PDB file of C-alpha atoms in Angstrom:
ATOM      1  CA  MET A   1      -1.827  21.248 -17.830  1.00 58.00           C
ATOM      2  CA  PHE A   2      -0.948  19.426 -14.604  1.00 71.00           C
ATOM      3  CA  LYS A   3      -0.781  22.496 -12.365  1.00 87.00           C
ATOM      4  CA  LEU A   4       2.309  21.112 -10.629  1.00 93.00           C
ATOM      5  CA  LYS A   5       3.313  23.670  -8.021  1.00 94.00           C
ATOM      6  CA  LEU A   6       7.069  23.189  -8.305  1.00 91.00           C
ATOM      7  CA  PRO A   7       8.645  22.557 -11.717  1.00 92.00           C
ATOM      8  CA  THR A   8      11.780  20.467 -12.077  1.00 91.00           C
ATOM      9  CA  ASP A   9      14.972  22.468 -12.329  1.00 91.00           C
ATOM     10  CA  PRO A  10      16.291  21.873 -15.875  1.00 92.00           C
ATOM     11  CA  ARG A  11      19.725  21.180 -14.370  1.00 91.00           C
ATOM     12  CA  TRP A  12      18.311  17.822 -13.208  1.00 92.00           C
ATOM     13  CA  ALA A  13      18.625  16.710 -16.858  1.00 92.00           C
ATOM     14  CA  ASN A  14      22.386  17.268 -16.614  1.00 91.00           C
ATOM     15  CA  ILE A  15      22.515  15.012 -13.554  1.00 91.00           C
ATOM     16  CA  ALA A  16      20.468  12.419 -15.411  1.00 90.00           C
ATOM     17  CA  GLU A  17      22.589  12.632 -18.528  1.00 91.00           C
ATOM     18  CA  GLY A  18      25.690  12.181 -16.395  1.00 90.00           C
ATOM     19  CA  ASN A  19      24.633   8.607 -15.668  1.00 92.00           C
ATOM     20  CA  ILE A  20      22.259   7.427 -18.397  1.00 94.00           C
ATOM     21  CA  GLU A  21      22.733   3.785 -17.403  1.00 95.00           C
ATOM     22  CA  GLU A  22      21.345   4.473 -13.920  1.00 93.00           C
ATOM     23  CA  ILE A  23      18.500   6.642 -15.218  1.00 93.00           C
ATOM     24  CA  LEU A  24      17.458   3.972 -17.724  1.00 96.00           C
ATOM     25  CA  THR A  25      17.489   1.204 -15.115  1.00 95.00           C
ATOM     26  CA  ASP A  26      15.475   3.331 -12.704  1.00 95.00           C
ATOM     27  CA  HIS A  27      13.103   4.303 -15.494  1.00 96.00           C
ATOM     28  CA  ALA A  28      12.557   0.672 -16.535  1.00 97.00           C
ATOM     29  CA  TRP A  29      11.554  -0.251 -13.007  1.00 96.00           C
ATOM     30  CA  CYS A  30       9.252   2.787 -12.788  1.00 96.00           C
ATOM     31  CA  GLU A  31       7.414   1.469 -15.847  1.00 96.00           C
ATOM     32  CA  GLN A  32       7.120  -1.999 -14.296  1.00 96.00           C
ATOM     33  CA  LYS A  33       5.701  -0.473 -11.098  1.00 96.00           C
ATOM     34  CA  ALA A  34       3.227   1.606 -13.127  1.00 97.00           C
ATOM     35  CA  ALA A  35       1.999  -1.567 -14.837  1.00 97.00           C
ATOM     36  CA  THR A  36       1.668  -3.281 -11.465  1.00 97.00           C
ATOM     37  CA  ASN A  37      -0.246  -0.298 -10.065  1.00 97.00           C
ATOM     38  CA  ALA A  38      -2.736  -0.420 -12.956  1.00 97.00           C
ATOM     39  CA  ILE A  39      -3.271  -4.131 -12.333  1.00 97.00           C
ATOM     40  CA  GLY A  40      -3.762  -3.429  -8.631  1.00 97.00           C
ATOM     41  CA  LEU A  41      -6.477  -0.915  -9.486  1.00 97.00           C
ATOM     42  CA  ILE A  42      -8.172  -3.525 -11.670  1.00 97.00           C
ATOM     43  CA  THR A  43      -8.480  -5.830  -8.668  1.00 96.00           C
ATOM     44  CA  MET A  44     -10.345  -3.067  -6.825  1.00 95.00           C
ATOM     45  CA  LEU A  45     -12.789  -2.328  -9.663  1.00 95.00           C
ATOM     46  CA  PRO A  46     -14.036  -5.572 -11.231  1.00 95.00           C
ATOM     47  CA  GLU A  47     -17.592  -4.223 -11.493  1.00 96.00           C
ATOM     48  CA  TYR A  48     -16.495  -1.340 -13.755  1.00 96.00           C
ATOM     49  CA  GLN A  49     -15.979  -3.129 -17.055  1.00 97.00           C
ATOM     50  CA  GLU A  50     -15.017  -0.057 -19.113  1.00 97.00           C
ATOM     51  CA  ILE A  51     -12.521   1.138 -16.504  1.00 97.00           C
ATOM     52  CA  VAL A  52     -11.011  -2.352 -16.260  1.00 98.00           C
ATOM     53  CA  THR A  53     -10.622  -2.411 -20.045  1.00 98.00           C
ATOM     54  CA  GLU A  54      -8.812   0.941 -20.007  1.00 98.00           C
ATOM     55  CA  LEU A  55      -6.618  -0.058 -17.062  1.00 98.00           C
ATOM     56  CA  LEU A  56      -5.644  -3.229 -18.903  1.00 98.00           C
ATOM     57  CA  ALA A  57      -4.566  -1.105 -21.855  1.00 98.00           C
ATOM     58  CA  ILE A  58      -2.543   1.159 -19.547  1.00 98.00           C
ATOM     59  CA  ALA A  59      -0.889  -1.843 -17.855  1.00 98.00           C
ATOM     60  CA  GLN A  60       0.035  -3.256 -21.263  1.00 98.00           C
ATOM     61  CA  GLU A  61       1.378   0.086 -22.441  1.00 97.00           C
ATOM     62  CA  GLU A  62       3.457   0.512 -19.283  1.00 97.00           C
ATOM     63  CA  LEU A  63       4.832  -3.003 -19.722  1.00 98.00           C
ATOM     64  CA  GLU A  64       5.688  -2.138 -23.328  1.00 98.00           C
ATOM     65  CA  HIS A  65       7.542   0.954 -22.088  1.00 97.00           C
ATOM     66  CA  PHE A  66       9.410  -1.305 -19.665  1.00 98.00           C
ATOM     67  CA  ARG A  67      10.386  -3.509 -22.615  1.00 98.00           C
ATOM     68  CA  GLN A  68      11.470  -0.512 -24.697  1.00 98.00           C
ATOM     69  CA  VAL A  69      13.698   0.869 -21.945  1.00 98.00           C
ATOM     70  CA  HIS A  70      15.147  -2.597 -21.377  1.00 98.00           C
ATOM     71  CA  GLU A  71      15.955  -2.843 -25.094  1.00 98.00           C
ATOM     72  CA  ILE A  72      17.772   0.507 -24.994  1.00 98.00           C
ATOM     73  CA  ILE A  73      19.786  -0.722 -22.006  1.00 98.00           C
ATOM     74  CA  LYS A  74      20.771  -3.892 -23.846  1.00 98.00           C
ATOM     75  CA  LYS A  75      21.526  -2.094 -27.117  1.00 98.00           C
ATOM     76  CA  ARG A  76      23.892   0.298 -25.369  1.00 97.00           C
ATOM     77  CA  GLY A  77      25.695  -2.518 -23.557  1.00 97.00           C
ATOM     78  CA  TYR A  78      24.586  -1.287 -20.139  1.00 97.00           C
ATOM     79  CA  THR A  79      23.845  -3.509 -17.173  1.00 94.00           C
ATOM     80  CA  PHE A  80      20.208  -3.763 -16.174  1.00 94.00           C
ATOM     81  CA  GLY A  81      20.284  -3.380 -12.420  1.00 90.00           C
ATOM     82  CA  ARG A  82      17.964  -4.551  -9.693  1.00 92.00           C
ATOM     83  CA  THR A  83      14.745  -2.764  -8.876  1.00 90.00           C
ATOM     84  CA  ARG A  84      15.168   0.575  -7.148  1.00 82.00           C
ATOM     85  CA  LYS A  85      13.368   1.951  -4.136  1.00 87.00           C
ATOM     86  CA  ASP A  86      11.418   5.055  -5.171  1.00 89.00           C
ATOM     87  CA  ASP A  87      11.375   7.339  -2.127  1.00 91.00           C
ATOM     88  CA  TYR A  88       9.287   9.949  -3.949  1.00 93.00           C
ATOM     89  CA  VAL A  89       6.521   7.441  -4.711  1.00 94.00           C
ATOM     90  CA  ASN A  90       6.726   6.029  -1.177  1.00 94.00           C
ATOM     91  CA  GLU A  91       6.160   9.516   0.230  1.00 95.00           C
ATOM     92  CA  LEU A  92       3.126   9.920  -2.033  1.00 96.00           C
ATOM     93  CA  VAL A  93       1.749   6.578  -0.810  1.00 96.00           C
ATOM     94  CA  ASN A  94       1.702   8.073   2.697  1.00 96.00           C
ATOM     95  CA  PHE A  95      -0.774  10.715   1.507  1.00 97.00           C
ATOM     96  CA  ILE A  96      -3.385   8.196   0.344  1.00 96.00           C
ATOM     97  CA  GLN A  97      -6.321   8.518   2.716  1.00 92.00           C
ATOM     98  CA  LYS A  98      -6.543   5.655   5.171  1.00 87.00           C
ATOM     99  CA  GLY A  99      -9.822   4.473   6.584  1.00 82.00           C
ATOM    100  CA  GLY A 100     -12.960   5.929   5.103  1.00 81.00           C
ATOM    101  CA  ASN A 101     -15.007   4.073   2.551  1.00 89.00           C
ATOM    102  CA  ARG A 102     -13.946   1.992  -0.429  1.00 91.00           C
ATOM    103  CA  ASP A 103     -15.014   4.604  -2.994  1.00 91.00           C
ATOM    104  CA  ASP A 104     -12.920   7.347  -1.368  1.00 93.00           C
ATOM    105  CA  LEU A 105      -9.922   5.009  -1.276  1.00 95.00           C
ATOM    106  CA  ILE A 106     -10.311   4.156  -4.963  1.00 96.00           C
ATOM    107  CA  VAL A 107     -10.588   7.846  -5.894  1.00 96.00           C
ATOM    108  CA  ASP A 108      -7.463   8.633  -3.887  1.00 97.00           C
ATOM    109  CA  LYS A 109      -5.557   5.784  -5.541  1.00 97.00           C
ATOM    110  CA  MET A 110      -6.572   7.193  -8.933  1.00 98.00           C
ATOM    111  CA  LEU A 111      -5.282  10.614  -7.870  1.00 98.00           C
ATOM    112  CA  PHE A 112      -2.065   9.014  -6.616  1.00 98.00           C
ATOM    113  CA  ALA A 113      -1.602   7.393 -10.035  1.00 98.00           C
ATOM    114  CA  ALA A 114      -2.428  10.685 -11.784  1.00 97.00           C
ATOM    115  CA  MET A 115       0.170  12.512  -9.690  1.00 97.00           C
ATOM    116  CA  ILE A 116       2.938  10.060 -10.583  1.00 96.00           C
ATOM    117  CA  GLU A 117       2.013  10.243 -14.268  1.00 96.00           C
ATOM    118  CA  ALA A 118       1.960  14.054 -14.143  1.00 96.00           C
ATOM    119  CA  ARG A 119       5.401  14.300 -12.549  1.00 96.00           C
ATOM    120  CA  SER A 120       6.846  11.625 -14.847  1.00 95.00           C
ATOM    121  CA  CYS A 121       5.511  13.470 -17.877  1.00 95.00           C
ATOM    122  CA  GLU A 122       7.021  16.700 -16.607  1.00 95.00           C
ATOM    123  CA  ARG A 123      10.382  14.987 -16.028  1.00 94.00           C
ATOM    124  CA  PHE A 124      10.316  13.463 -19.526  1.00 96.00           C
ATOM    125  CA  LYS A 125       9.670  16.947 -20.925  1.00 95.00           C
ATOM    126  CA  VAL A 126      12.701  18.278 -19.034  1.00 95.00           C
ATOM    127  CA  LEU A 127      14.807  15.461 -20.486  1.00 95.00           C
ATOM    128  CA  THR A 128      13.469  16.088 -23.981  1.00 95.00           C
ATOM    129  CA  GLU A 129      14.340  19.772 -23.798  1.00 96.00           C
ATOM    130  CA  ASN A 130      17.726  19.482 -22.118  1.00 95.00           C
ATOM    131  CA  ILE A 131      19.682  16.354 -23.018  1.00 94.00           C
ATOM    132  CA  LYS A 132      22.013  16.047 -25.981  1.00 94.00           C
ATOM    133  CA  ASP A 133      21.332  12.353 -26.705  1.00 95.00           C
ATOM    134  CA  GLU A 134      19.089  12.513 -29.804  1.00 95.00           C
ATOM    135  CA  GLU A 135      17.775   8.940 -29.486  1.00 95.00           C
ATOM    136  CA  LEU A 136      16.677   9.513 -25.908  1.00 96.00           C
ATOM    137  CA  LYS A 137      15.310  12.955 -26.745  1.00 95.00           C
ATOM    138  CA  THR A 138      12.933  11.365 -29.276  1.00 96.00           C
ATOM    139  CA  PHE A 139      12.133   8.442 -26.985  1.00 97.00           C
ATOM    140  CA  TYR A 140      11.236  10.659 -24.027  1.00 96.00           C
ATOM    141  CA  ARG A 141       9.121  12.943 -26.211  1.00 95.00           C
ATOM    142  CA  GLU A 142       6.982   9.932 -27.180  1.00 95.00           C
ATOM    143  CA  LEU A 143       6.724   8.754 -23.579  1.00 95.00           C
ATOM    144  CA  MET A 144       5.835  12.262 -22.430  1.00 95.00           C
ATOM    145  CA  ILE A 145       2.700  12.113 -24.595  1.00 94.00           C
ATOM    146  CA  SER A 146       1.797   8.688 -23.238  1.00 94.00           C
ATOM    147  CA  GLU A 147       2.222   9.799 -19.617  1.00 93.00           C
ATOM    148  CA  ALA A 148       0.025  12.844 -20.257  1.00 95.00           C
ATOM    149  CA  ASN A 149      -2.697  10.551 -21.595  1.00 96.00           C
ATOM    150  CA  HIS A 150      -2.413   8.308 -18.534  1.00 97.00           C
ATOM    151  CA  TYR A 151      -2.664  11.323 -16.246  1.00 97.00           C
ATOM    152  CA  THR A 152      -5.834  12.434 -18.038  1.00 96.00           C
ATOM    153  CA  THR A 153      -7.291   8.936 -17.803  1.00 98.00           C
ATOM    154  CA  PHE A 154      -6.657   8.590 -14.056  1.00 98.00           C
ATOM    155  CA  ILE A 155      -8.046  12.053 -13.282  1.00 97.00           C
ATOM    156  CA  GLY A 156     -11.078  11.220 -15.421  1.00 97.00           C
ATOM    157  CA  PHE A 157     -11.653   7.956 -13.557  1.00 98.00           C
ATOM    158  CA  ALA A 158     -11.414   9.759 -10.202  1.00 97.00           C
ATOM    159  CA  ARG A 159     -14.060  12.243 -11.336  1.00 97.00           C
ATOM    160  CA  GLN A 160     -16.223   9.461 -12.728  1.00 96.00           C
ATOM    161  CA  LEU A 161     -16.065   7.420  -9.521  1.00 96.00           C
ATOM    162  CA  GLY A 162     -16.365  10.265  -7.025  1.00 96.00           C
ATOM    163  CA  ASP A 163     -18.114  13.568  -6.547  1.00 95.00           C
ATOM    164  CA  GLU A 164     -16.373  15.894  -9.019  1.00 94.00           C
ATOM    165  CA  GLU A 165     -16.240  18.855  -6.639  1.00 96.00           C
ATOM    166  CA  LYS A 166     -14.731  16.717  -3.861  1.00 96.00           C
ATOM    167  CA  VAL A 167     -12.294  15.146  -6.322  1.00 97.00           C
ATOM    168  CA  ASN A 168     -11.150  18.553  -7.570  1.00 96.00           C
ATOM    169  CA  LYS A 169     -10.644  19.719  -3.966  1.00 97.00           C
ATOM    170  CA  ARG A 170      -8.704  16.563  -3.140  1.00 97.00           C
ATOM    171  CA  TRP A 171      -6.574  17.003  -6.300  1.00 97.00           C
ATOM    172  CA  GLU A 172      -5.590  20.475  -5.053  1.00 97.00           C
ATOM    173  CA  GLU A 173      -4.536  18.862  -1.770  1.00 97.00           C
ATOM    174  CA  TRP A 174      -2.465  16.331  -3.728  1.00 97.00           C
ATOM    175  CA  LEU A 175      -0.790  19.154  -5.656  1.00 97.00           C
ATOM    176  CA  GLU A 176       0.090  21.002  -2.436  1.00 97.00           C
ATOM    177  CA  TYR A 177       1.438  17.842  -0.796  1.00 97.00           C
ATOM    178  CA  GLU A 178       3.459  16.828  -3.851  1.00 96.00           C
ATOM    179  CA  ALA A 179       5.030  20.296  -4.023  1.00 94.00           C
ATOM    180  CA  LYS A 180       6.371  19.819  -0.492  1.00 95.00           C
ATOM    181  CA  VAL A 181       7.609  16.310  -1.270  1.00 94.00           C
ATOM    182  CA  ILE A 182       9.327  17.185  -4.559  1.00 93.00           C
ATOM    183  CA  GLN A 183      11.400  19.923  -2.876  1.00 89.00           C
ATOM    184  CA  SER A 184      13.640  17.122  -1.566  1.00 87.00           C
ATOM    185  CA  TYR A 185      14.163  15.655  -5.024  1.00 80.00           C
ATOM    186  CA  GLY A 186      15.621  16.659  -8.372  1.00 76.00           C
ATOM    187  CA  LYS A 187      19.216  16.070  -7.380  1.00 78.00           C
ATOM    188  CA  GLY A 188      19.528  12.341  -8.053  1.00 81.00           C
ATOM    189  CA  GLU A 189      20.074  10.025 -10.987  1.00 80.00           C
ATOM    190  CA  THR A 190      16.559   8.643 -10.911  1.00 85.00           C
ATOM    191  CA  ILE A 191      13.369   9.590 -12.731  1.00 87.00           C
ATOM    192  CA  HIS A 192      11.790  11.033  -9.593  1.00 85.00           C
ATOM    193  CA  GLY A 193      15.003  11.579  -7.603  1.00 71.00           C
TER     194      GLY A 193
END
């Protein structure tokens, strides 16, 4: 569905399962950042009432995911750590086109959001298929569906706001770039790491 060029090695789930406390803390902060990103997009698009409405729903859903992960952390007696730097996301930020016009920037930010949702969904699928923890298996299956919907929404907004042919070409560029970036990841105890 996402056409990701480089799938996550299933062994990453073993790394993740080896330190669930760290994965959950990192995941919680990823959800908070996703909510913040949706709100940031709202500030760029006040004239698009329907898009703003959908982005508000996404921000609320991401914040609810943040709450859910936080509840799992508390229930298991883990310590909720400080926010984590996400090197993967920071490398993707570098690919957002600078300069140009406002519309191109907005489209690229939608594609950036779609890329993160696509990879997160793929990672949640890997967790669902490879970890032994039944509670988390079910939890990540539900989140996988949500992330797929967010991906579809962001891609749809990019195509709605830009020339579809140009957007599709730019999405292919994003896929190629992300494949190079993700080669350095998949070895750490973080959602994107």
